[in-house]
XYZ file of C-alpha atoms in Angstrom:
690
model
C -0.010 -0.011 -0.055
C 1.356 3.363 -0.933
C 0.635 6.664 0.716
C -0.005 9.599 -1.224
C 2.401 12.432 -0.030
C 0.118 15.126 -0.664
C -2.359 13.831 1.839
C 0.209 13.674 4.619
C -1.037 16.098 7.387
C 1.621 18.066 9.607
C 1.091 18.334 13.122
C 1.557 21.472 14.878
C 3.039 21.979 18.196
C 3.796 24.517 20.927
C 7.512 25.366 21.172
C 7.290 25.134 24.841
C 5.336 21.761 24.930
C 7.907 20.326 22.182
C 10.968 21.590 24.082
C 9.928 20.082 27.328
C 7.941 17.117 26.570
C 9.385 15.528 23.339
C 10.364 11.696 23.692
C 10.058 12.019 27.781
C 7.327 9.311 27.562
C 7.122 5.926 25.924
C 10.465 4.946 26.667
C 9.761 1.532 28.296
C 6.468 -0.224 29.206
C 5.607 1.273 32.480
C 5.257 4.651 30.786
C 3.599 3.436 27.678
C 0.872 1.172 29.283
C -0.547 3.925 31.642
C -0.929 6.311 28.706
C -2.804 3.999 26.529
C -5.044 2.524 29.387
C -5.730 5.802 30.821
C -6.694 7.316 27.296
C -9.184 4.243 27.109
C -10.579 4.792 30.447
C -11.079 8.632 29.413
C -12.745 7.445 26.199
C -15.334 5.108 28.124
C -15.884 7.916 30.571
C -16.728 10.261 27.661
C -19.085 8.006 26.156
C -21.285 8.280 29.458
C -21.353 4.490 29.748
C -21.943 2.846 33.363
C -19.112 0.035 32.650
C -16.536 -0.200 30.163
C -13.997 -2.983 28.981
C -10.187 -2.135 28.195
C -8.210 -4.895 26.265
C -4.443 -4.761 26.287
C -2.528 -7.114 24.180
C 1.332 -7.373 24.403
C 2.740 -9.645 21.766
C 4.413 -10.323 18.393
C 3.819 -7.920 15.441
C 0.709 -8.182 13.179
C 2.174 -9.471 10.085
C -0.243 -7.560 7.838
C 0.219 -4.273 9.481
C 4.022 -4.525 9.438
C 3.998 -5.810 5.694
C 1.571 -2.657 4.686
C 3.946 -0.317 6.953
C 7.097 -1.257 5.167
C 5.595 -0.897 1.880
C 3.995 2.476 2.486
C 7.613 3.667 3.797
C 9.380 2.685 0.722
C 8.103 6.229 -1.050
C 8.524 8.284 2.223
C 12.109 9.368 3.519
C 10.652 9.488 7.075
C 12.657 8.594 10.549
C 9.919 5.949 11.231
C 10.615 2.718 12.768
C 10.955 0.343 9.924
C 10.329 -3.253 11.628
C 9.719 -4.379 15.015
C 9.114 -7.682 16.873
C 6.438 -7.023 19.254
C 3.535 -4.336 19.677
C 1.258 -3.277 22.045
C -2.312 -3.120 21.255
C -5.033 -1.555 23.439
C -8.720 -1.502 22.549
C -11.576 -0.191 24.280
C -15.481 0.403 23.912
C -15.686 3.995 24.792
C -16.860 6.992 22.590
C -14.647 5.999 19.534
C -13.011 8.231 16.865
C -13.554 9.303 13.465
C -11.340 11.556 11.073
C -12.838 14.658 12.482
C -11.893 13.962 15.924
C -8.305 12.364 15.079
C -7.583 15.805 13.383
C -8.830 17.559 16.515
C -6.974 15.714 18.934
C -4.040 14.702 16.773
C -3.527 17.866 14.941
C -1.585 19.501 17.468
C 0.740 18.895 20.533
C 0.503 20.402 23.822
C -3.244 20.171 23.822
C -4.940 19.147 27.271
C -8.135 17.251 27.613
C -11.429 18.925 26.874
C -13.230 17.823 30.059
C -11.976 17.893 33.581
C -11.090 14.798 35.610
C -9.531 13.198 32.277
C -6.179 11.542 32.484
C -6.138 12.301 28.571
C -8.161 11.844 25.595
C -6.148 10.768 22.664
C -3.935 13.577 23.637
C -0.786 14.627 24.871
C 0.956 11.391 26.123
C -0.213 9.088 23.382
C 1.825 11.236 20.576
C 4.754 11.228 22.933
C 4.643 7.553 22.989
C 4.307 7.201 18.958
C 7.136 9.595 18.620
C 9.493 7.769 21.099
C 8.654 4.418 19.461
C 8.995 5.456 15.868
C 5.332 5.641 14.948
C 2.022 3.996 15.402
C -1.805 3.878 14.323
C -5.182 4.447 15.759
C -8.363 2.648 14.487
C -11.692 3.700 15.368
C -15.491 3.694 14.742
C -17.721 6.481 15.846
C -21.387 6.552 15.047
C -21.438 5.279 11.306
C -18.022 6.261 10.612
C -14.727 4.319 10.690
C -11.050 5.815 10.389
C -7.598 4.253 10.342
C -4.918 6.746 11.067
C -1.226 6.218 10.871
C 1.280 8.484 12.997
C 4.818 8.655 11.738
C 7.837 11.146 12.630
C 8.414 14.083 10.287
C 11.796 14.638 8.678
C 11.559 18.384 8.629
C 10.798 21.153 11.142
C 7.528 19.546 12.161
C 7.395 16.733 14.833
C 5.210 14.270 13.179
C 3.029 13.629 10.328
C -0.171 11.547 9.993
C -2.353 10.281 7.496
C -5.921 8.577 7.135
C -5.254 5.441 5.229
C -8.994 4.525 6.076
C -11.989 7.000 6.199
C -15.358 5.443 5.329
C -18.430 4.232 6.344
C -18.300 1.575 9.090
C -19.667 -1.376 7.277
C -19.984 -4.767 8.948
C -16.859 -6.076 7.208
C -14.799 -3.120 8.470
C -16.040 -3.507 12.137
C -15.256 -7.023 11.832
C -11.825 -6.360 10.698
C -11.310 -3.698 13.374
C -12.498 -6.011 16.100
C -15.028 -3.027 17.149
C -18.498 -4.112 17.208
C -20.338 -0.791 18.088
C -18.060 2.251 19.040
C -14.412 2.259 20.214
C -10.845 2.620 19.708
C -7.755 0.595 18.979
C -4.674 1.831 19.440
C -1.164 0.023 18.340
C 2.306 0.866 19.452
C 5.374 -0.862 17.787
C 7.670 -1.702 20.467
C 11.278 -0.624 19.470
C 12.733 -3.126 22.098
C 13.846 -6.483 20.670
C 12.653 -8.522 23.682
C 9.878 -8.600 26.107
C 10.068 -9.230 29.772
C 8.835 -12.680 30.989
C 5.263 -13.274 31.235
C 4.904 -13.361 34.783
C 6.910 -10.227 34.957
C 4.518 -8.633 32.250
C 1.513 -9.707 34.354
C 2.905 -8.316 37.731
C 3.888 -4.979 35.847
C 0.572 -4.234 34.656
C -1.195 -5.212 37.803
C 1.106 -2.977 40.054
C 1.390 -0.024 37.948
C 0.682 2.948 40.334
C -0.961 5.086 37.412
C -3.357 2.227 36.855
C -4.855 1.821 40.321
C -8.045 3.807 39.908
C -8.647 1.915 36.955
C -8.231 -1.515 38.426
C -9.981 -0.656 41.732
C -12.992 0.575 39.746
C -15.522 -2.452 39.558
C -17.255 -0.694 36.571
C -14.070 -1.076 34.485
C -12.561 -4.633 33.032
C -8.962 -4.456 32.183
C -8.211 -7.850 30.108
C -4.463 -8.597 29.479
C -3.315 -10.754 26.629
C 0.566 -11.687 26.837
C 2.720 -14.107 24.874
C 1.867 -17.956 25.730
C -1.021 -16.841 27.969
C -4.738 -16.695 27.772
C -6.657 -13.520 28.103
C -7.164 -12.913 31.817
C -8.701 -10.156 33.928
C -6.239 -8.002 35.717
C -7.122 -6.962 39.207
C -4.889 -4.812 41.722
C -4.591 -6.782 44.965
C -3.917 -4.473 47.871
C -2.273 -5.403 50.971
C -4.203 -7.152 53.522
C -5.110 -4.696 56.506
C -3.817 -5.225 59.948
C -7.018 -6.747 61.641
C -6.171 -4.772 64.833
C -5.121 -1.415 63.475
C -6.228 -1.167 59.929
C -6.383 2.718 59.927
C -3.673 4.698 61.442
C -4.570 8.229 60.188
C -7.620 9.605 58.342
C -7.886 13.207 58.293
C -8.343 16.347 56.033
C -5.392 18.685 55.795
C -5.386 22.561 54.502
C -2.077 22.821 52.485
C -2.667 26.544 51.377
C -5.784 28.894 51.440
C -8.329 26.990 49.399
C -6.369 23.740 48.805
C -6.937 20.721 50.930
C -5.856 17.210 50.916
C -7.545 14.027 52.401
C -4.651 11.749 53.949
C -5.372 8.344 54.868
C -2.661 6.073 56.372
C -3.340 2.228 56.658
C -1.450 -0.489 58.113
C -0.816 -3.902 56.494
C -0.968 -7.216 58.240
C 2.449 -8.219 56.603
C 5.254 -6.290 55.443
C 5.268 -4.841 52.002
C 8.323 -5.665 49.942
C 10.031 -2.597 48.692
C 10.149 -2.048 44.790
C 13.152 -0.650 42.747
C 10.595 1.146 40.379
C 8.377 3.981 41.677
C 5.987 2.993 38.956
C 5.160 -0.169 40.619
C 5.605 0.504 44.239
C 3.059 -1.148 46.534
C 3.642 0.522 49.737
C 3.460 4.111 50.797
C 0.599 6.707 49.932
C -0.885 7.107 46.770
C -1.398 10.719 45.495
C -4.683 11.058 43.587
C -6.460 13.707 41.811
C -9.606 13.189 39.705
C -9.281 10.054 37.658
C -5.326 10.161 37.831
C -2.814 8.563 40.175
C 0.521 10.433 40.075
C 2.756 8.463 42.452
C 3.330 6.718 45.861
C 5.421 8.370 48.443
C 6.257 8.394 52.164
C 8.123 11.576 51.972
C 11.779 9.782 52.421
C 10.913 7.435 54.982
C 10.262 4.613 52.454
C 13.310 2.316 53.592
C 12.635 2.902 57.219
C 11.987 -0.521 59.185
C 8.946 1.086 60.536
C 7.401 1.950 57.284
C 7.401 -1.536 55.920
C 3.604 -1.864 56.832
C 2.274 1.481 55.801
C 0.065 2.210 52.657
C -2.990 4.439 51.971
C -3.880 7.445 49.676
C -3.651 11.300 49.424
C -6.642 12.989 47.446
C -5.886 16.385 46.358
C -8.237 17.679 43.757
C -6.384 21.033 43.333
C -3.394 19.256 41.503
C -5.442 19.075 38.406
C -6.574 22.573 38.563
C -3.038 23.800 39.087
C -1.758 21.788 36.384
C -4.356 23.187 33.724
C -3.507 26.650 34.808
C 0.254 26.184 34.549
C 0.087 24.982 31.073
C -1.602 28.163 29.997
C 1.002 30.405 31.664
C 4.127 31.698 29.703
C 6.601 30.701 32.228
C 4.628 27.423 33.552
C 5.362 25.507 36.818
C 3.657 22.310 36.610
C 2.745 20.260 39.582
C 3.189 16.898 37.763
C 6.498 16.173 36.110
C 6.294 16.391 32.280
C 7.139 12.709 32.043
C 4.503 11.834 34.234
C 6.751 10.099 36.628
C 5.462 11.658 39.601
C 5.077 15.017 41.242
C 7.175 18.221 40.572
C 9.166 18.390 44.031
C 10.094 21.852 43.169
C 6.441 23.248 43.147
C 5.465 25.330 46.368
C 2.290 23.125 46.736
C 3.959 19.579 46.376
C 6.712 20.997 48.986
C 3.986 21.740 51.456
C 2.482 18.454 50.562
C 5.688 16.570 51.342
C 5.854 18.570 54.449
C 2.592 17.649 55.540
C 3.234 13.750 54.779
C 6.460 13.880 56.807
C 4.758 15.512 59.926
C 1.976 12.742 59.795
C 4.449 9.719 58.909
C 7.269 10.479 61.069
C 5.716 10.121 64.645
C 3.879 6.533 62.926
C 7.124 5.283 61.833
C 8.764 6.093 64.977
C 5.961 4.370 66.861
C 5.924 1.355 64.661
C 9.747 1.005 65.467
C 9.109 1.157 69.010
C 6.541 -1.217 68.937
C 8.341 -3.783 66.841
C 11.032 -3.982 69.731
C 8.490 -3.946 72.483
C 7.901 -7.025 74.460
C 11.047 -8.755 72.873
C 12.131 -11.546 75.365
C 15.755 -12.355 75.816
C 16.762 -16.100 75.769
C 19.640 -17.519 77.889
C 23.172 -17.881 76.886
C 22.822 -21.701 76.526
C 19.640 -21.416 74.298
C 21.269 -18.509 72.233
C 24.455 -20.608 71.598
C 22.182 -23.552 70.539
C 20.205 -21.201 67.999
C 23.469 -20.280 66.333
C 24.077 -24.041 65.808
C 20.267 -24.433 64.481
C 20.313 -21.538 62.421
C 23.464 -22.887 60.725
C 21.642 -26.158 59.724
C 18.584 -24.230 58.692
C 20.634 -22.057 56.123
C 22.275 -25.126 54.916
C 18.894 -26.508 54.132
C 17.649 -23.398 52.591
C 20.917 -23.412 50.453
C 20.280 -26.994 49.259
C 16.485 -26.275 48.522
C 17.182 -23.220 46.761
C 20.168 -24.886 44.745
C 19.605 -27.481 41.999
C 18.441 -31.158 42.979
C 21.754 -33.194 43.210
C 23.712 -29.827 42.389
C 25.108 -31.375 38.883
C 22.118 -31.312 36.730
C 18.610 -29.883 36.189
C 16.470 -32.801 37.637
C 16.962 -35.954 39.499
C 18.154 -38.987 38.076
C 16.044 -41.860 36.700
C 15.040 -45.373 37.708
C 17.883 -47.641 39.279
C 19.392 -50.039 36.529
C 17.097 -53.213 36.234
C 19.146 -56.268 36.791
C 17.958 -60.163 35.839
C 17.174 -61.953 38.999
C 19.336 -64.924 39.519
C 17.598 -68.464 39.553
C 18.039 -70.571 42.780
C 18.949 -73.474 40.309
C 21.012 -73.239 37.165
C 18.700 -74.179 34.322
C 18.701 -73.921 30.520
C 16.500 -71.074 29.919
C 16.311 -68.790 27.108
C 18.009 -65.405 27.790
C 15.566 -62.504 28.829
C 14.535 -60.330 26.108
C 16.421 -57.118 25.949
C 15.366 -54.270 28.359
C 14.440 -50.959 26.402
C 16.541 -47.985 27.417
C 14.557 -45.810 29.698
C 13.663 -42.358 28.091
C 15.990 -39.585 29.297
C 14.321 -37.549 32.292
C 12.859 -34.242 31.214
C 14.820 -31.274 32.496
C 13.007 -28.855 34.690
C 14.026 -25.882 32.528
C 15.978 -25.120 29.477
C 18.013 -22.536 31.444
C 18.284 -21.433 35.048
C 20.366 -19.890 37.748
C 22.088 -22.347 39.711
C 20.837 -20.688 43.036
C 17.738 -18.535 43.505
C 16.862 -16.264 45.359
C 19.966 -15.184 46.806
C 20.746 -12.320 49.546
C 23.306 -9.615 48.822
C 24.278 -6.466 50.918
C 24.440 -2.949 48.905
C 27.721 -2.760 47.228
C 28.379 -6.352 47.609
C 29.733 -8.584 44.476
C 29.529 -12.218 44.121
C 29.687 -14.813 41.687
C 26.244 -16.541 40.192
C 26.137 -19.697 37.720
C 23.771 -20.044 34.789
C 22.996 -23.586 33.781
C 21.669 -24.493 30.335
C 20.128 -27.554 28.465
C 22.576 -28.107 25.386
C 19.732 -29.842 23.719
C 17.274 -26.828 23.714
C 20.185 -24.158 23.858
C 22.878 -25.086 21.485
C 26.297 -24.067 22.081
C 26.950 -20.384 20.742
C 23.249 -19.099 21.319
C 23.682 -15.383 22.536
C 22.680 -14.410 25.954
C 21.054 -11.274 26.870
C 20.969 -9.947 30.279
C 18.310 -7.374 31.809
C 18.622 -6.235 35.464
C 16.490 -4.333 37.570
C 17.761 -0.734 38.783
C 20.186 -1.477 41.611
C 21.777 -4.612 40.094
C 24.361 -5.414 37.358
C 25.510 -8.733 36.002
C 28.558 -9.239 34.011
C 28.754 -12.918 32.363
C 32.273 -14.418 31.299
C 30.608 -15.497 28.129
C 28.028 -13.788 26.160
C 26.875 -17.081 24.373
C 25.993 -20.456 25.704
C 29.015 -22.762 26.055
C 29.890 -26.029 25.127
C 28.356 -28.987 27.316
C 30.650 -30.301 30.059
C 31.623 -33.834 30.916
C 27.880 -34.478 32.453
C 26.076 -33.215 29.624
C 24.824 -29.932 30.750
C 26.459 -26.320 29.893
C 27.491 -23.790 32.562
C 28.760 -20.049 32.500
C 29.343 -17.881 35.589
C 29.435 -14.127 35.999
C 29.804 -11.512 38.522
C 26.756 -9.984 39.998
C 26.990 -6.535 41.899
C 24.263 -4.806 44.055
C 24.828 -1.132 43.879
C 25.661 1.227 47.097
C 22.628 2.912 46.371
C 20.349 -0.580 46.398
C 17.484 -0.133 49.102
C 17.807 -2.709 51.892
C 14.597 -4.707 51.593
C 14.258 -4.418 47.965
C 13.268 -7.555 45.928
C 15.285 -7.336 42.587
C 15.343 -9.468 39.447
C 17.849 -10.316 36.811
C 16.664 -11.777 33.605
C 18.640 -13.866 31.153
C 17.438 -14.855 27.745
C 18.962 -17.399 25.192
C 17.020 -18.922 22.236
C 13.775 -17.878 23.471
C 14.039 -19.216 26.834
C 14.181 -16.928 30.033
C 15.726 -17.292 33.482
C 15.043 -15.116 36.433
C 17.335 -14.822 39.274
C 15.760 -13.322 42.406
C 17.842 -11.085 44.458
C 17.122 -9.877 47.985
C 19.042 -6.789 49.121
C 19.611 -7.020 53.041
C 21.487 -4.715 55.417
C 24.933 -5.445 56.326
C 24.691 -8.283 58.762
C 25.545 -11.866 59.330
C 25.138 -13.933 55.980
C 22.542 -16.489 55.383
C 18.716 -16.303 55.116
C 17.994 -16.617 58.761
C 20.237 -14.970 61.185
C 18.259 -14.647 64.389
C 15.264 -15.963 66.477
C 13.401 -12.999 68.099
C 10.836 -13.908 70.957
C 7.984 -11.744 71.698
C 5.662 -11.906 74.741
C 2.831 -11.089 72.797
C -0.342 -13.104 71.439
C -0.898 -13.103 67.811
C -3.258 -15.170 65.291
C 0.030 -16.408 63.508
C 2.551 -18.514 65.540
C 5.411 -16.863 63.949
C 6.755 -14.651 61.051
C 9.924 -14.493 58.793
C 11.218 -11.097 57.435
C 13.797 -12.146 54.833
C 15.009 -8.401 54.626
C 16.317 -8.607 58.190
C 16.801 -12.476 58.412
C 14.725 -12.446 61.764
C 12.098 -15.220 62.483
C 9.682 -13.697 65.151
C 8.077 -16.175 67.437
C 4.950 -15.009 69.329
C 5.415 -16.578 72.734
C 2.215 -14.828 74.285
C -0.019 -17.346 72.463
C -2.013 -19.723 74.782
C 0.061 -22.824 73.945
C 3.200 -21.129 74.925
C 1.812 -19.911 78.174
C 0.597 -23.180 79.148
C 3.988 -24.836 78.672
C 5.518 -21.934 80.847
C 3.447 -22.811 83.571
C 4.522 -26.317 83.564
C 7.865 -25.419 83.326
C 7.769 -23.319 86.352
C 5.819 -26.273 88.238
C 8.714 -28.358 87.155
C 11.140 -25.975 88.986
C 12.546 -23.904 86.189
C 13.315 -20.111 86.853
C 11.553 -17.668 84.537
C 14.638 -17.086 82.845
C 15.146 -20.671 82.082
C 11.498 -21.417 80.829
C 13.065 -21.814 77.325
C 15.187 -24.689 78.336
C 12.077 -26.694 79.218
C 12.199 -29.196 76.539
C 8.422 -29.213 75.278
C 8.604 -25.339 75.444
C 11.656 -25.634 73.081
C 10.394 -28.179 70.603
C 7.330 -26.067 70.269
C 9.365 -22.747 69.450
C 11.549 -24.456 67.087
C 8.755 -26.108 65.295
C 6.775 -22.848 64.631
C 9.986 -20.869 63.874
C 11.003 -23.540 61.301
C 7.602 -23.712 59.745
C 7.295 -19.933 59.108
C 10.658 -20.309 57.167
C 9.683 -23.409 55.357
C 6.334 -21.614 54.119
C 8.531 -18.781 52.902
C 11.071 -21.046 50.879
C 8.021 -22.815 49.401
C 6.567 -19.771 48.029
C 10.105 -18.756 46.668
C 10.449 -22.112 44.972
C 6.922 -21.603 43.326
C 8.001 -18.244 42.217
C 11.105 -19.701 40.247
C 9.035 -22.157 38.258
C 7.724 -21.410 34.708
C 4.444 -19.396 34.565
C 2.846 -22.629 32.765
C 3.879 -24.471 35.883
C 2.461 -22.423 38.641
C -1.259 -23.157 39.534
C -3.504 -20.513 38.517
C -6.597 -21.373 40.852
C -5.870 -20.215 44.436
C -7.021 -23.502 45.890
C -4.464 -25.159 43.715
C -1.684 -22.744 44.580
C -2.320 -23.030 48.217
C -2.039 -26.694 47.973
C 1.117 -26.448 46.025
C 2.766 -24.316 48.660
C 1.579 -26.745 51.387
C 3.313 -29.678 49.462
C 6.550 -27.682 48.880
C 6.830 -26.771 52.465
C 6.062 -30.391 53.584
C 8.841 -31.495 51.199
C 11.233 -29.224 52.599
C 10.298 -30.281 56.072
C 10.555 -33.884 55.133
C 14.209 -33.430 53.691
C 15.601 -31.723 56.399
C 13.559 -31.338 59.801
C 15.227 -34.367 61.624
C 18.797 -32.751 61.074
C 17.289 -29.180 62.191
C 15.733 -30.418 65.374
C 18.945 -32.374 66.283
C 20.974 -29.220 65.711
C 18.312 -26.974 67.794
C 17.738 -29.308 70.645
C 20.974 -31.153 71.228
C 21.953 -34.584 70.917
C 20.894 -35.442 74.640
C 17.438 -35.189 73.721
C 18.006 -37.958 71.158
C 19.647 -40.124 73.383
C 17.183 -40.800 75.772
C 18.471 -38.919 78.783
C 14.940 -36.589 78.755
C 12.486 -38.386 80.868
C 9.255 -37.136 82.356
C 8.590 -37.928 86.024
C 4.974 -39.099 86.485
C 3.014 -37.507 89.247
C 0.641 -39.456 91.550
C -2.998 -38.757 90.489
C -5.787 -39.110 93.033
C -7.834 -42.161 92.754
C -10.845 -39.930 91.989
C -9.317 -38.429 88.882
C -10.435 -39.919 85.549
C -7.293 -41.415 83.608
C -6.352 -39.460 80.685
C -5.232 -40.685 77.309
C -2.084 -38.254 77.530
C-alpha cells in the first residue's frame, strides 16, 4: 500500500511543549501502558457508559500491518521505525473516533483534555509514545464512520505527520476487521525493544502500576490482558491485607494552603510490604490522587525505614489537576506533575507543602512502629542463644540446598535404578531374557536457569552466580541477553551459551553486583534470555549483617493469630510466645522448678518454639520455589496454589527437619536422657489418654 505524499497532514506544536515534553514518555512499558490504558478509560467515561472494557495485548507484531507499513515507507523518507518484533495494542469500547476527532486531537501537540477529571483523551501522552517508539496507528468507529490513521515522525521542522489510510462508512466487514462491534478505539504501538520481559513479569507489571490503580480498583471497569503464551485474563490490583487490629492509623483532611486541602489516609498492612526498585510499581506508601489520575506513591523519604514497611494508603488532592491546567496556559509554567508523568514536581510550592505535611504525619507513625516492633521482646539465656546459632546454621544449609539444583550437578533428579536380571536359585537352561528397552531420558526442569535463586546480597556486594543450560534446547553459541532491575548489574564471562561439560549440561558464570544505592529490603530480579528461553534470578537486598537467609530468632511475649513470622530483609524469625500454647508450657516449666529466665530450656517448650519458627521459614521458602518455576507450571487457581505451597513446604520439612531438630535441641534429647517424671494422680481423677 502506497501513501499519497500530498495527503500527509503536518502536526503543529507549541514550542514550549515540544521542548519540554518530546520523547520523555513512551521509553519503556511502565510509561507506555499507563498512557494507553488511561486514555481508553477516559474514552469510556466520555461515552457516558456505566461500565466499560479495556483489552491490552502485548505480543508479536501483526504481520499484515507490518507488511503494509514497510510498503508505505518505501516511498517516504521519514525517520520512522521500519520493523519490530513486538507491539502493544489497546482496545476499548468508549466513544470512539472518526477522522474529524483524530484531526482535532492529533492535529497539535500541547493540547490538554477538554473535560476536567480526564487523564487524557487521545491527547498528550499518546503522541509522545508514538514519537518515542517511531510511529503507530489508531483505529476507531464513531457513529457510522470508521477511521484508521497512521502516525509517523516527520523529517523536517514539524515533529510528526499523520494520514488517514481509511476514512469510510463503518460497514459490517470493517467492524469485524477492526474488532469493534459498536463504537470504540484500537491503538497500536510498535515496540522498539527487541525483547519482552517474561510473561509473569508482564502480568505483575500491569497489575502493580501505580497510575492504573483507579482503573483496576473500579468495579465498573474491566482490564483484560493478553501476553505471549497465556490466555486473555482479567487484571486486578490486590491491595495489601489490612491489619485486623489497627487497619487505619490516620484519616483526616489537611489544609495545604488557602483554598487547597488534601485528604490523607494512612493504613497498616498485616504483613510487611516488599520494597520495589521502581516508583511506578511500588505497592507501599501513600498514593497521590487527583480526579481520575494517580500520580505517584510516596512516604516523603521514609520508604526505607523499618517502621514504614507496613504503611500504605492514599492522598486525595483535587487541586493538583486545576493547578496543572493553569500552569500549562501560563508563559512561564511551573507544573505540579512532572512532564514525563513519573510523579509530582518536588520543586513546586504546593508539592513542597504536601511533602512537609506527609512528613509531619508519617514520622511519629514510623517511630511508633519501630518502638512497637522492639517492645515485648524476650531475651533467651546464653545456652539457648548458643544452641540457636547451631540450629540456624543447619537451617541456612537446608535453604541453600533447597534453592540450589536438586543433585547440584544437573537440572533434575536422576532416573530409575538399573534393572538387573534376578538369579534363579537353580541353574537351568532357560532362554535369555528379552533385551530391556532403554529408559527415556528424564525431562529437564527448565532449558535455562540460575543455579541458586533467590540469593541475598548487601548494598555494594559483589558475588559470583552460575547460569545452567540444557544444550539440547539451547545449542552452544546461542547469544545470551541480560536485563537487570535498577540497583543490580551482571557481567557474564561469556556472552553465548558454552559447550556442554562432561556431565552433558552447559554452565557459565558471571559477577553480580548490587549497587551501593540499592535499598535494603528491595526484591530485585535479573533476567537472562537465550534461544527464546528466559531464566530469572531473584535477589533480596539486605542490610550489612551476618550471612544466610535466617540470622536470628526473636521472641515476643505477645499474642498473635500467627505462630511466627519471617522477615527475609532482616533475616529475623519472630516467634509469638504470648500465645496460649506457649503460656501453658511456661506454667508447666515453672511447676517443674525452672526459673522464669530458664523456661525456654524446658524441652516441650523448646520443641514448640523450634517447630513454629522452622515452619514459618519453610512456608517462605516454598513460596520462593514456586516463584522460580515457569509461569505455565504455577497453579492459577487459588486453591491449587495453596495446595502446591503446602506440598513444597512439607517436602522441605521432610528432607531437613530431622537434622534441624537435632541441631536446635542437642544430642542429649535424642539419646534418651530426657525423662518425664510421673505424678501420683488422685484415685477420683479420671485417667487421661495423654
